[in-house]
Every structure is written in structure tokens, then in C-alpha cells.
PDB file of C-alpha atoms in Angstrom:
ATOM      1  CA  UNK A 140     -22.344  -1.237  27.259  1.00 82.00           C
ATOM      2  CA  UNK A 141     -22.711  -0.570  23.572  1.00 89.00           C
ATOM      3  CA  UNK A 142     -20.450   1.878  21.758  1.00 88.00           C
ATOM      4  CA  UNK A 143     -23.325   4.355  21.682  1.00 90.00           C
ATOM      5  CA  UNK A 144     -23.786   3.995  25.474  1.00 90.00           C
ATOM      6  CA  UNK A 145     -20.115   4.707  26.069  1.00 89.00           C
ATOM      7  CA  UNK A 146     -20.317   7.799  23.853  1.00 89.00           C
ATOM      8  CA  UNK A 147     -23.283   9.033  25.893  1.00 90.00           C
ATOM      9  CA  UNK A 148     -21.354   8.552  29.126  1.00 90.00           C
ATOM     10  CA  UNK A 149     -18.572  10.645  27.656  1.00 90.00           C
ATOM     11  CA  UNK A 150     -20.732  13.487  26.363  1.00 90.00           C
ATOM     12  CA  UNK A 151     -22.902  13.543  29.484  1.00 89.00           C
ATOM     13  CA  UNK A 152     -19.892  13.493  31.823  1.00 86.00           C
ATOM     14  CA  UNK A 153     -21.827  11.127  34.054  1.00 84.00           C
ATOM     15  CA  UNK A 154     -20.524   7.925  35.522  1.00 87.00           C
ATOM     16  CA  UNK A 155     -22.131   4.508  35.432  1.00 89.00           C
ATOM     17  CA  UNK A 156     -22.553   2.669  38.742  1.00 87.00           C
ATOM     18  CA  UNK A 157     -21.026  -0.782  38.957  1.00 85.00           C
ATOM     19  CA  UNK A 158     -22.748  -3.080  41.477  1.00 83.00           C
ATOM     20  CA  UNK A 159     -21.903  -6.389  43.030  1.00 80.00           C
ATOM     21  CA  UNK A 160     -24.873  -8.618  43.885  1.00 73.00           C
ATOM     22  CA  UNK A 161     -25.399  -9.536  47.524  1.00 70.00           C
ATOM     23  CA  UNK A 162     -26.589 -12.970  48.726  1.00 69.00           C
ATOM     24  CA  UNK A 163     -29.902 -11.504  49.930  1.00 63.00           C
ATOM     25  CA  UNK A 164     -31.363 -10.681  46.525  1.00 56.00           C
ATOM     26  CA  UNK A 165     -30.809  -9.476  43.019  1.00 57.00           C
ATOM     27  CA  UNK A 166     -32.531  -6.077  42.935  1.00 60.00           C
ATOM     28  CA  UNK A 167     -30.595  -2.815  43.193  1.00 56.00           C
ATOM     29  CA  UNK A 168     -31.589  -2.324  46.824  1.00 62.00           C
ATOM     30  CA  UNK A 169     -29.657  -5.428  47.777  1.00 64.00           C
ATOM     31  CA  UNK A 170     -26.585  -4.698  45.639  1.00 73.00           C
ATOM     32  CA  UNK A 171     -23.358  -3.195  46.900  1.00 75.00           C
ATOM     33  CA  UNK A 172     -21.952  -0.250  44.956  1.00 77.00           C
ATOM     34  CA  UNK A 173     -18.469  -1.374  43.932  1.00 80.00           C
ATOM     35  CA  UNK A 174     -17.272   1.479  41.767  1.00 88.00           C
ATOM     36  CA  UNK A 175     -18.230   3.936  39.074  1.00 88.00           C
ATOM     37  CA  UNK A 176     -17.206   3.970  35.416  1.00 88.00           C
ATOM     38  CA  UNK A 177     -16.374   7.243  33.659  1.00 91.00           C
ATOM     39  CA  UNK A 178     -15.450   7.645  29.985  1.00 92.00           C
ATOM     40  CA  UNK A 179     -12.628  10.190  29.944  1.00 92.00           C
ATOM     41  CA  UNK A 180     -11.954  10.119  26.211  1.00 90.00           C
ATOM     42  CA  UNK A 181     -13.901   9.026  23.161  1.00 85.00           C
ATOM     43  CA  UNK A 182     -12.647   9.214  19.579  1.00 85.00           C
ATOM     44  CA  UNK A 183     -13.346   7.606  16.237  1.00 81.00           C
ATOM     45  CA  UNK A 184     -10.707   6.786  13.624  1.00 82.00           C
ATOM     46  CA  UNK A 185     -10.963   5.314  10.147  1.00 85.00           C
ATOM     47  CA  UNK A 186      -9.477   1.812   9.958  1.00 89.00           C
ATOM     48  CA  UNK A 187      -8.225   1.610   6.375  1.00 93.00           C
ATOM     49  CA  UNK A 188      -8.197  -1.784   4.694  1.00 92.00           C
ATOM     50  CA  UNK A 189      -5.564  -3.479   2.579  1.00 92.00           C
ATOM     51  CA  UNK A 190      -7.563  -2.793  -0.574  1.00 91.00           C
ATOM     52  CA  UNK A 191      -7.868   0.910   0.332  1.00 93.00           C
ATOM     53  CA  UNK A 192      -4.091   1.185   0.026  1.00 94.00           C
ATOM     54  CA  UNK A 193      -3.952  -0.731  -3.252  1.00 92.00           C
ATOM     55  CA  UNK A 194      -6.726   1.452  -4.687  1.00 92.00           C
ATOM     56  CA  UNK A 195      -4.758   4.543  -3.658  1.00 94.00           C
ATOM     57  CA  UNK A 196      -1.759   3.459  -5.708  1.00 93.00           C
ATOM     58  CA  UNK A 197       0.370   1.557  -3.212  1.00 95.00           C
ATOM     59  CA  UNK A 198       2.362  -1.223  -4.870  1.00 94.00           C
ATOM     60  CA  UNK A 199       3.641  -4.646  -3.862  1.00 94.00           C
ATOM     61  CA  UNK A 200       7.137  -5.009  -5.309  1.00 96.00           C
ATOM     62  CA  UNK A 201       8.209  -8.597  -5.868  1.00 96.00           C
ATOM     63  CA  UNK A 202      11.778  -9.851  -5.252  1.00 97.00           C
ATOM     64  CA  UNK A 203      13.128 -13.397  -5.310  1.00 97.00           C
ATOM     65  CA  UNK A 204      16.169 -15.232  -3.910  1.00 98.00           C
ATOM     66  CA  UNK A 205      16.981 -18.829  -4.921  1.00 98.00           C
ATOM     67  CA  UNK A 206      19.034 -21.435  -3.074  1.00 97.00           C
ATOM     68  CA  UNK A 207      21.919 -22.789  -5.195  1.00 97.00           C
ATOM     69  CA  UNK A 208      23.599 -24.885  -2.492  1.00 96.00           C
ATOM     70  CA  UNK A 209      24.995 -28.321  -3.345  1.00 95.00           C
ATOM     71  CA  UNK A 210      22.380 -30.110  -1.218  1.00 94.00           C
ATOM     72  CA  UNK A 211      19.923 -29.545  -4.091  1.00 95.00           C
ATOM     73  CA  UNK A 212      21.784 -32.167  -6.135  1.00 94.00           C
ATOM     74  CA  UNK A 213      23.403 -32.012  -9.556  1.00 95.00           C
ATOM     75  CA  UNK A 214      21.037 -29.978 -11.812  1.00 95.00           C
ATOM     76  CA  UNK A 215      21.864 -32.279 -14.723  1.00 94.00           C
ATOM     77  CA  UNK A 216      20.423 -35.325 -12.957  1.00 95.00           C
ATOM     78  CA  UNK A 217      16.671 -36.069 -12.716  1.00 95.00           C
ATOM     79  CA  UNK A 218      16.748 -36.494  -8.920  1.00 94.00           C
ATOM     80  CA  UNK A 219      17.984 -32.918  -8.404  1.00 96.00           C
ATOM     81  CA  UNK A 220      15.586 -30.291  -7.081  1.00 95.00           C
ATOM     82  CA  UNK A 221      17.052 -27.998  -9.779  1.00 96.00           C
ATOM     83  CA  UNK A 222      16.574 -30.454 -12.646  1.00 96.00           C
ATOM     84  CA  UNK A 223      15.160 -28.811 -15.769  1.00 96.00           C
ATOM     85  CA  UNK A 224      12.830 -31.382 -17.291  1.00 95.00           C
ATOM     86  CA  UNK A 225      13.017 -31.427 -21.131  1.00 94.00           C
ATOM     87  CA  UNK A 226       9.294 -32.198 -21.205  1.00 95.00           C
ATOM     88  CA  UNK A 227       8.593 -28.789 -19.716  1.00 92.00           C
ATOM     89  CA  UNK A 228       7.405 -30.040 -16.342  1.00 93.00           C
ATOM     90  CA  UNK A 229       8.301 -27.444 -13.712  1.00 94.00           C
ATOM     91  CA  UNK A 230      10.514 -28.283 -10.748  1.00 94.00           C
ATOM     92  CA  UNK A 231       9.637 -27.036  -7.248  1.00 91.00           C
ATOM     93  CA  UNK A 232      11.705 -23.860  -7.637  1.00 94.00           C
ATOM     94  CA  UNK A 233      10.037 -22.991 -10.929  1.00 94.00           C
ATOM     95  CA  UNK A 234       6.570 -23.680  -9.508  1.00 91.00           C
ATOM     96  CA  UNK A 235       7.146 -21.387  -6.526  1.00 90.00           C
ATOM     97  CA  UNK A 236       8.513 -18.581  -8.738  1.00 92.00           C
ATOM     98  CA  UNK A 237       5.673 -18.896 -11.199  1.00 91.00           C
ATOM     99  CA  UNK A 238       2.770 -19.238  -8.750  1.00 87.00           C
ATOM    100  CA  UNK A 239       3.795 -16.414  -6.399  1.00 89.00           C
ATOM    101  CA  UNK A 240       5.157 -14.152  -9.127  1.00 90.00           C
ATOM    102  CA  UNK A 241       2.090 -14.517 -11.329  1.00 89.00           C
ATOM    103  CA  UNK A 242      -0.046 -13.087  -8.522  1.00 89.00           C
ATOM    104  CA  UNK A 243       2.205 -10.325  -7.179  1.00 89.00           C
ATOM    105  CA  UNK A 244       3.175  -8.971 -10.614  1.00 91.00           C
ATOM    106  CA  UNK A 245      -0.304  -7.468 -10.920  1.00 89.00           C
ATOM    107  CA  UNK A 246       0.490  -5.140  -8.008  1.00 91.00           C
ATOM    108  CA  UNK A 247       3.865  -3.992  -9.410  1.00 92.00           C
ATOM    109  CA  UNK A 248       3.617  -1.337 -12.130  1.00 91.00           C
ATOM    110  CA  UNK A 249       6.985  -1.713 -13.895  1.00 93.00           C
ATOM    111  CA  UNK A 250       7.231  -5.501 -13.481  1.00 95.00           C
ATOM    112  CA  UNK A 251      10.989  -5.312 -13.061  1.00 96.00           C
ATOM    113  CA  UNK A 252      11.964  -7.721 -10.302  1.00 97.00           C
ATOM    114  CA  UNK A 253      15.225  -7.963  -8.349  1.00 98.00           C
ATOM    115  CA  UNK A 254      16.379 -11.593  -8.504  1.00 98.00           C
ATOM    116  CA  UNK A 255      19.295 -13.167  -6.653  1.00 98.00           C
ATOM    117  CA  UNK A 256      20.899 -16.508  -6.049  1.00 97.00           C
ATOM    118  CA  UNK A 257      22.852 -17.620  -2.997  1.00 97.00           C
ATOM    119  CA  UNK A 258      25.137 -20.461  -1.929  1.00 96.00           C
ATOM    120  CA  UNK A 259      26.949 -20.944  -5.266  1.00 96.00           C
ATOM    121  CA  UNK A 260      30.294 -20.205  -6.860  1.00 94.00           C
ATOM    122  CA  UNK A 261      30.021 -18.081 -10.016  1.00 86.00           C
ATOM    123  CA  UNK A 262      32.527 -18.853 -12.777  1.00 81.00           C
ATOM    124  CA  UNK A 263      36.086 -17.968 -11.672  1.00 77.00           C
ATOM    125  CA  UNK A 264      34.882 -16.526  -8.381  1.00 86.00           C
ATOM    126  CA  UNK A 265      34.446 -17.358  -4.685  1.00 94.00           C
ATOM    127  CA  UNK A 266      31.223 -18.666  -3.157  1.00 96.00           C
ATOM    128  CA  UNK A 267      28.621 -15.907  -3.135  1.00 96.00           C
ATOM    129  CA  UNK A 268      25.687 -15.672  -0.759  1.00 96.00           C
ATOM    130  CA  UNK A 269      23.934 -12.997  -2.840  1.00 97.00           C
ATOM    131  CA  UNK A 270      24.654 -12.780  -6.566  1.00 96.00           C
ATOM    132  CA  UNK A 271      22.552 -11.270  -9.323  1.00 96.00           C
ATOM    133  CA  UNK A 272      20.604 -14.046 -11.014  1.00 96.00           C
ATOM    134  CA  UNK A 273      20.959 -12.379 -14.435  1.00 95.00           C
ATOM    135  CA  UNK A 274      24.755 -12.618 -14.281  1.00 92.00           C
ATOM    136  CA  UNK A 275      25.240  -8.856 -14.248  1.00 93.00           C
ATOM    137  CA  UNK A 276      27.623  -7.220 -11.818  1.00 90.00           C
ATOM    138  CA  UNK A 277      25.795  -3.886 -12.043  1.00 93.00           C
ATOM    139  CA  UNK A 278      22.056  -4.501 -11.767  1.00 95.00           C
ATOM    140  CA  UNK A 279      19.829  -7.193 -10.273  1.00 97.00           C
ATOM    141  CA  UNK A 280      16.484  -6.625 -12.005  1.00 97.00           C
ATOM    142  CA  UNK A 281      14.915  -8.816 -14.682  1.00 97.00           C
ATOM    143  CA  UNK A 282      11.868  -8.239 -16.867  1.00 97.00           C
ATOM    144  CA  UNK A 283       8.751 -10.007 -15.645  1.00 96.00           C
ATOM    145  CA  UNK A 284       8.232 -13.540 -14.394  1.00 96.00           C
ATOM    146  CA  UNK A 285       9.546 -14.894 -17.683  1.00 96.00           C
ATOM    147  CA  UNK A 286      12.760 -12.964 -17.024  1.00 97.00           C
ATOM    148  CA  UNK A 287      13.144 -14.619 -13.614  1.00 97.00           C
ATOM    149  CA  UNK A 288      12.579 -18.086 -15.081  1.00 97.00           C
ATOM    150  CA  UNK A 289      15.113 -17.489 -17.869  1.00 97.00           C
ATOM    151  CA  UNK A 290      17.714 -16.039 -15.485  1.00 97.00           C
ATOM    152  CA  UNK A 291      17.218 -18.998 -13.124  1.00 97.00           C
ATOM    153  CA  UNK A 292      17.745 -21.557 -15.904  1.00 96.00           C
ATOM    154  CA  UNK A 293      20.781 -19.706 -17.223  1.00 95.00           C
ATOM    155  CA  UNK A 294      22.341 -19.463 -13.750  1.00 96.00           C
ATOM    156  CA  UNK A 295      22.134 -23.251 -13.315  1.00 95.00           C
ATOM    157  CA  UNK A 296      24.632 -23.626 -16.176  1.00 92.00           C
ATOM    158  CA  UNK A 297      26.892 -20.753 -15.121  1.00 93.00           C
ATOM    159  CA  UNK A 298      27.475 -21.365 -11.418  1.00 95.00           C
ATOM    160  CA  UNK A 299      28.785 -24.254  -9.326  1.00 95.00           C
ATOM    161  CA  UNK A 300      26.516 -25.310  -6.485  1.00 96.00           C
ATOM    162  CA  UNK A 301      28.281 -24.917  -3.150  1.00 95.00           C
ATOM    163  CA  UNK A 302      27.239 -23.774   0.336  1.00 92.00           C
ATOM    164  CA  UNK A 303      26.554 -23.177   3.174  1.00 94.00           C
ATOM    165  CA  UNK A 304      22.956 -21.925   3.300  1.00 94.00           C
ATOM    166  CA  UNK A 305      22.960 -18.303   4.462  1.00 96.00           C
ATOM    167  CA  UNK A 306      19.928 -16.000   4.415  1.00 96.00           C
ATOM    168  CA  UNK A 307      21.392 -12.888   6.020  1.00 96.00           C
ATOM    169  CA  UNK A 308      22.996 -11.501   2.851  1.00 97.00           C
ATOM    170  CA  UNK A 309      19.871 -11.589   0.652  1.00 98.00           C
ATOM    171  CA  UNK A 310      17.635 -10.261   3.435  1.00 98.00           C
ATOM    172  CA  UNK A 311      20.010  -7.332   3.972  1.00 97.00           C
ATOM    173  CA  UNK A 312      20.066  -6.652   0.227  1.00 98.00           C
ATOM    174  CA  UNK A 313      16.261  -6.604   0.070  1.00 98.00           C
ATOM    175  CA  UNK A 314      16.145  -4.411   3.176  1.00 98.00           C
ATOM    176  CA  UNK A 315      18.531  -1.935   1.557  1.00 97.00           C
ATOM    177  CA  UNK A 316      16.202  -1.575  -1.455  1.00 97.00           C
ATOM    178  CA  UNK A 317      13.182  -1.130   0.835  1.00 97.00           C
ATOM    179  CA  UNK A 318      15.077   1.459   2.876  1.00 96.00           C
ATOM    180  CA  UNK A 319      16.029   3.448  -0.228  1.00 94.00           C
ATOM    181  CA  UNK A 320      12.412   3.440  -1.395  1.00 93.00           C
ATOM    182  CA  UNK A 321      11.301   4.629   2.036  1.00 89.00           C
ATOM    183  CA  UNK A 322      13.766   7.516   1.846  1.00 88.00           C
ATOM    184  CA  UNK A 323      12.206   8.527  -1.473  1.00 88.00           C
ATOM    185  CA  UNK A 324       8.733   8.506   0.091  1.00 83.00           C
ATOM    186  CA  UNK A 325       7.515   5.991  -2.493  1.00 84.00           C
ATOM    187  CA  UNK A 326       4.198   4.153  -2.145  1.00 93.00           C
ATOM    188  CA  UNK A 327       5.885   0.775  -2.238  1.00 95.00           C
ATOM    189  CA  UNK A 328       5.839  -2.334  -0.064  1.00 96.00           C
ATOM    190  CA  UNK A 329       8.341  -5.073  -0.856  1.00 97.00           C
ATOM    191  CA  UNK A 330       7.820  -8.825  -0.834  1.00 96.00           C
ATOM    192  CA  UNK A 331      10.903 -11.071  -0.907  1.00 97.00           C
ATOM    193  CA  UNK A 332      10.375 -14.717  -1.861  1.00 95.00           C
ATOM    194  CA  UNK A 333      13.162 -17.032  -0.651  1.00 96.00           C
ATOM    195  CA  UNK A 334      13.110 -20.591  -2.006  1.00 95.00           C
ATOM    196  CA  UNK A 335      15.400 -23.024  -0.209  1.00 95.00           C
ATOM    197  CA  UNK A 336      15.980 -26.730   0.274  1.00 92.00           C
ATOM    198  CA  UNK A 337      17.955 -26.821   3.486  1.00 78.00           C
ATOM    199  CA  UNK A 338      18.569 -25.785   7.045  1.00 80.00           C
ATOM    200  CA  UNK A 339      20.174 -22.360   7.358  1.00 89.00           C
ATOM    201  CA  UNK A 340      23.553 -22.123   9.053  1.00 91.00           C
ATOM    202  CA  UNK A 341      23.383 -18.450   9.991  1.00 93.00           C
ATOM    203  CA  UNK A 342      20.278 -18.543  12.192  1.00 92.00           C
ATOM    204  CA  UNK A 343      21.318 -15.737  14.542  1.00 94.00           C
ATOM    205  CA  UNK A 344      22.582 -13.527  11.691  1.00 96.00           C
ATOM    206  CA  UNK A 345      19.262 -14.124   9.925  1.00 96.00           C
ATOM    207  CA  UNK A 346      17.369 -13.167  13.085  1.00 95.00           C
ATOM    208  CA  UNK A 347      19.428  -9.968  13.331  1.00 97.00           C
ATOM    209  CA  UNK A 348      18.636  -9.112   9.706  1.00 97.00           C
ATOM    210  CA  UNK A 349      14.916  -9.817  10.183  1.00 97.00           C
ATOM    211  CA  UNK A 350      14.664  -7.749  13.374  1.00 97.00           C
ATOM    212  CA  UNK A 351      16.282  -4.821  11.573  1.00 96.00           C
ATOM    213  CA  UNK A 352      14.059  -5.302   8.513  1.00 97.00           C
ATOM    214  CA  UNK A 353      10.887  -5.384  10.634  1.00 96.00           C
ATOM    215  CA  UNK A 354      10.976  -1.561  10.672  1.00 96.00           C
ATOM    216  CA  UNK A 355      10.881  -1.402   6.866  1.00 97.00           C
ATOM    217  CA  UNK A 356       8.070  -1.872   4.293  1.00 97.00           C
ATOM    218  CA  UNK A 357       9.076  -5.487   3.701  1.00 97.00           C
ATOM    219  CA  UNK A 358       7.633  -8.986   4.074  1.00 97.00           C
ATOM    220  CA  UNK A 359       9.532 -12.226   3.494  1.00 97.00           C
ATOM    221  CA  UNK A 360       7.948 -15.383   2.116  1.00 94.00           C
ATOM    222  CA  UNK A 361       9.963 -18.595   2.492  1.00 93.00           C
ATOM    223  CA  UNK A 362       9.188 -21.778   0.564  1.00 91.00           C
ATOM    224  CA  UNK A 363      10.962 -24.932   1.713  1.00 91.00           C
ATOM    225  CA  UNK A 364      11.434 -27.514  -1.050  1.00 90.00           C
ATOM    226  CA  UNK A 365      12.654 -31.095  -0.703  1.00 87.00           C
ATOM    227  CA  UNK A 366      12.634 -33.326   2.351  1.00 82.00           C
ATOM    228  CA  UNK A 367      14.875 -31.410   4.769  1.00 79.00           C
ATOM    229  CA  UNK A 368      14.051 -30.668   8.401  1.00 77.00           C
ATOM    230  CA  UNK A 369      12.700 -27.119   8.409  1.00 83.00           C
ATOM    231  CA  UNK A 370      12.302 -26.617  12.165  1.00 80.00           C
ATOM    232  CA  UNK A 371      14.525 -23.546  12.114  1.00 79.00           C
ATOM    233  CA  UNK A 372      12.264 -21.979   9.509  1.00 84.00           C
ATOM    234  CA  UNK A 373       9.377 -22.306  11.953  1.00 80.00           C
ATOM    235  CA  UNK A 374      11.449 -20.239  14.404  1.00 84.00           C
ATOM    236  CA  UNK A 375      11.745 -17.427  11.858  1.00 89.00           C
ATOM    237  CA  UNK A 376       7.983 -17.508  11.251  1.00 84.00           C
ATOM    238  CA  UNK A 377       6.669 -16.008  14.490  1.00 75.00           C
ATOM    239  CA  UNK A 378       3.178 -17.508  14.189  1.00 70.00           C
ATOM    240  CA  UNK A 379       3.281 -18.810  17.763  1.00 68.00           C
ATOM    241  CA  UNK A 380       3.361 -15.271  19.116  1.00 69.00           C
ATOM    242  CA  UNK A 381       7.022 -14.985  20.087  1.00 80.00           C
ATOM    243  CA  UNK A 382       8.706 -12.179  18.186  1.00 85.00           C
ATOM    244  CA  UNK A 383      12.264 -12.610  16.991  1.00 92.00           C
ATOM    245  CA  UNK A 384      15.045 -11.214  19.131  1.00 93.00           C
ATOM    246  CA  UNK A 385      18.403 -10.016  17.813  1.00 94.00           C
ATOM    247  CA  UNK A 386      21.816 -10.793  19.296  1.00 94.00           C
ATOM    248  CA  UNK A 387      21.719  -7.373  21.001  1.00 95.00           C
ATOM    249  CA  UNK A 388      18.370  -8.097  22.666  1.00 95.00           C
ATOM    250  CA  UNK A 389      16.261  -5.987  20.332  1.00 96.00           C
ATOM    251  CA  UNK A 390      12.817  -7.444  19.576  1.00 94.00           C
ATOM    252  CA  UNK A 391      11.252  -7.304  16.098  1.00 95.00           C
ATOM    253  CA  UNK A 392       8.645  -4.566  15.809  1.00 94.00           C
ATOM    254  CA  UNK A 393       6.333  -6.945  13.889  1.00 93.00           C
ATOM    255  CA  UNK A 394       6.206 -10.371  12.249  1.00 93.00           C
ATOM    256  CA  UNK A 395       7.386 -10.133   8.629  1.00 95.00           C
ATOM    257  CA  UNK A 396       7.980 -13.831   7.791  1.00 95.00           C
ATOM    258  CA  UNK A 397       5.677 -16.512   6.426  1.00 93.00           C
ATOM    259  CA  UNK A 398       7.123 -20.004   5.886  1.00 91.00           C
ATOM    260  CA  UNK A 399       5.481 -22.835   3.949  1.00 88.00           C
ATOM    261  CA  UNK A 400       6.991 -26.305   3.316  1.00 87.00           C
ATOM    262  CA  UNK A 401       6.230 -27.148  -0.307  1.00 80.00           C
ATOM    263  CA  UNK A 402       5.652 -30.829   0.497  1.00 71.00           C
ATOM    264  CA  UNK A 403       2.915 -30.022   3.028  1.00 63.00           C
ATOM    265  CA  UNK A 404       0.774 -28.026   0.633  1.00 60.00           C
ATOM    266  CA  UNK A 405      -1.367 -29.396  -2.144  1.00 46.00           C
ATOM    267  CA  UNK A 406      -0.219 -27.629  -5.283  1.00 45.00           C
ATOM    268  CA  UNK A 407      -2.938 -26.308  -7.495  1.00 47.00           C
ATOM    269  CA  UNK A 408      -3.142 -23.343  -9.809  1.00 48.00           C
ATOM    270  CA  UNK A 409      -4.113 -20.044  -8.189  1.00 50.00           C
ATOM    271  CA  UNK A 410      -5.246 -17.214 -10.399  1.00 53.00           C
ATOM    272  CA  UNK A 411      -4.986 -13.494  -9.857  1.00 52.00           C
ATOM    273  CA  UNK A 412      -8.735 -13.346  -9.247  1.00 53.00           C
ATOM    274  CA  UNK A 413      -8.465 -16.111  -6.617  1.00 56.00           C
ATOM    275  CA  UNK A 414      -5.990 -14.106  -4.569  1.00 54.00           C
ATOM    276  CA  UNK A 415      -7.768 -10.797  -5.129  1.00 55.00           C
ATOM    277  CA  UNK A 416     -10.882 -12.418  -3.682  1.00 55.00           C
ATOM    278  CA  UNK A 417      -8.832 -13.712  -0.762  1.00 54.00           C
ATOM    279  CA  UNK A 418      -7.481 -10.204  -0.106  1.00 58.00           C
ATOM    280  CA  UNK A 419     -11.027  -8.777  -0.356  1.00 53.00           C
ATOM    281  CA  UNK A 420     -12.443 -11.316   2.097  1.00 48.00           C
ATOM    282  CA  UNK A 421      -9.547 -10.674   4.476  1.00 49.00           C
ATOM    283  CA  UNK A 422     -10.711  -7.071   4.833  1.00 49.00           C
ATOM    284  CA  UNK A 423     -13.907  -8.196   6.515  1.00 43.00           C
ATOM    285  CA  UNK A 424     -13.006 -11.295   8.492  1.00 36.00           C
ATOM    286  CA  UNK A 425     -10.002 -12.379  10.519  1.00 36.00           C
ATOM    287  CA  UNK A 426     -10.422 -16.147  10.573  1.00 33.00           C
ATOM    288  CA  UNK A 427      -8.151 -18.671   8.880  1.00 38.00           C
ATOM    289  CA  UNK A 428      -8.741 -19.368   5.195  1.00 37.00           C
ATOM    290  CA  UNK A 429     -10.000 -22.792   4.189  1.00 39.00           C
ATOM    291  CA  UNK A 430     -10.234 -24.031   0.619  1.00 40.00           C
ATOM    292  CA  UNK A 431     -12.361 -26.920  -0.575  1.00 40.00           C
ATOM    293  CA  UNK A 432      -9.571 -28.450  -2.666  1.00 48.00           C
ATOM    294  CA  UNK A 433      -6.833 -27.699  -0.146  1.00 48.00           C
ATOM    295  CA  UNK A 434      -4.698 -24.559  -0.117  1.00 55.00           C
ATOM    296  CA  UNK A 435      -2.061 -23.924  -2.773  1.00 68.00           C
ATOM    297  CA  UNK A 436       1.460 -22.739  -1.999  1.00 70.00           C
ATOM    298  CA  UNK A 437       0.617 -19.195  -3.024  1.00 78.00           C
ATOM    299  CA  UNK A 438      -2.538 -19.054  -0.899  1.00 82.00           C
ATOM    300  CA  UNK A 439      -0.641 -20.307   2.148  1.00 82.00           C
ATOM    301  CA  UNK A 440       2.189 -17.833   1.560  1.00 84.00           C
ATOM    302  CA  UNK A 441       0.032 -14.778   0.974  1.00 89.00           C
ATOM    303  CA  UNK A 442      -2.506 -15.417   3.742  1.00 88.00           C
ATOM    304  CA  UNK A 443      -0.595 -13.219   6.224  1.00 91.00           C
ATOM    305  CA  UNK A 444       0.608 -10.580   3.758  1.00 93.00           C
ATOM    306  CA  UNK A 445      -2.351  -8.172   4.204  1.00 93.00           C
ATOM    307  CA  UNK A 446      -1.989  -8.187   8.001  1.00 93.00           C
ATOM    308  CA  UNK A 447       1.765  -7.635   7.794  1.00 95.00           C
ATOM    309  CA  UNK A 448       1.240  -4.806   5.313  1.00 96.00           C
ATOM    310  CA  UNK A 449      -1.388  -3.136   7.507  1.00 95.00           C
ATOM    311  CA  UNK A 450       0.698  -3.581  10.662  1.00 94.00           C
ATOM    312  CA  UNK A 451       3.449  -1.555   8.996  1.00 96.00           C
ATOM    313  CA  UNK A 452       1.145   1.171   7.637  1.00 95.00           C
ATOM    314  CA  UNK A 453      -0.812   1.587  10.877  1.00 92.00           C
ATOM    315  CA  UNK A 454       2.267   1.620  13.103  1.00 92.00           C
ATOM    316  CA  UNK A 455       3.558   4.577  11.104  1.00 92.00           C
ATOM    317  CA  UNK A 456       0.146   6.199  10.689  1.00 90.00           C
ATOM    318  CA  UNK A 457       0.479   6.086   6.900  1.00 93.00           C
ATOM    319  CA  UNK A 458      -2.883   6.727   5.256  1.00 92.00           C
ATOM    320  CA  UNK A 459      -3.833   5.698   1.712  1.00 92.00           C
ATOM    321  CA  UNK A 460      -4.276   9.333   0.723  1.00 82.00           C
ATOM    322  CA  UNK A 461      -1.010  10.549   2.293  1.00 58.00           C
TER     323      UNK A 461
END
């Protein structure tokens, strides 16, 4: 039946006979009446798109957390993942910050981004698993993508790389900001970028934090740099259909994680217009994206963001005009 046929069945209050064919023939006289279909309820609702929300003033607020564990190698040596090349060539951390930040900053009005580091020992202090990248003890925001890049470079010379690799602290910090925004009824959705080189050692604590955060306007993008085994990251990214479960047995209300290994993705420049077009196309089709020159890190990372955003808005019946 077409949608129009079903509407007619509803308005006419008449049922539709359902037959099973008999071996004797195929006309109605030789068919057995199996059952009757009635349409008890018929309603139409507007399915708002990702771009409808952006046009209505909803923002994507960018946040970043950077792995400063010792497994990255001595930042002063060329083989380190944190090495700052005097020639200006960007390392993997800088590329991820720049490529993702350059896109998402267009959807953030004040362009002030919370930025943290984890897994390092600040000067004269214990190992911290969530410290402000700008060195401040009072505020975590920096000005623009340039501010993140400058704070990152400065932090490399002001902290001692340590460990272990823990995600729970930075996820909880991002969740707290998202929760505060939600309490203020702000039109904001938060996107935390975590860049890491290693296997996390607090897998269950991270799962607990993600399950709790799944009820908030928050998505988490994870970029894995270097040659480590990232199998545990695949567990956090629930692309195979199994939602995360906390230590108390609570299941995540939705998937909020997207993980991409940097080494598996061909890196090429992605412009704001490239991603805007991707978001626009996403509103009309639900197939995987394919790019002639291979996907970039940012395209891989942001491919699921519209669906995660809409899953949150629709589950809470938040409309663009509300």
C-alpha cells in the first residue's frame, strides 16, 4: 500500500482484506481470507534536517583534548609525534587540530574553544589527566584555532610527558560544560576532539563517562596518531551496532563517538565549503560518503556528526524554532 492508500483506510475506517493464494488458482475466488488490516492511527510530522537547526541558530561548539603521554616520544627529537618542525611542516596533532577546527569554527559564534591536555606533569605538579592547555588554573578557553595551536606548542615546553592514557577525566570535563549549557537552555551542541597515540588504560571508566554523556548535547571525535594498536578505540565507536554499557549495566542512549586512525586516512585539505556540501548531501541521502581522491581525516570524522546531532534533538523533541 502507498502512504495515500493507508491514509484512505484510516479516514474511511474500512479494513483491507489480506488473502493467501490457494493451490487451485490465483483469482480471488480461490484465495483464502487470512486477516484484515485496519489503520488505527495516522499522523504526519515534520522531520527537521541538520541544516534546519543550523539555520535556526544552533551552534557546534568545538573543544579539544591532546595526549601528552610519554609514548609520544621526546618532543625535541624528530621521531616524536609531538616534534615541532622548524620548517613549519605540521605534525599529526597539529594537522588534526587544524583540519577539524578550521571546519567547526564556522559553526561557533564566539570562536573561544576549551582546550585541554592529559597524561603529563605540569611544572612542579603531579601528573594531570585534564589540564588547561593555556597554562591557566582558572579558565580553559583559547581564542580561535591559532590560539589552540599556540597553546599546544607552549605546553610542549612547559610540561613533562608522563602517563598513563586516561580519557575519563577530559570526557567528564566536556560533559560538565555541555550539561551547564543545557541547564541554560542554550542552542548549543558540543564536539570534543581527542587526539591520542596510545591504548587507553581506563577503558571501563571511559565507557561509564560516555554512557553518561550520551544523554547530553555532545559528540566525541577521536583521532589515533602513530602506529599503536587501536582496537579498544573501535570498541568505543559503536559502529557495529552494539551500544556501550556502563559498569552498572546502563546502556548508552545513543552513539556519540567516531574514531579514525590517522594512518588509515589519506590526508588532504578539506575546506569549509567541502564539509558544508557534505552536510547538505547528508540531509537527503543516508549512504556512505565516497570521495574520488580518498577521504580526509576531517571528512571521516564528521561523517556521523549530523546523525548524532539529530538523534539527540529528535529524542528530546527539540525543534529548530523552539
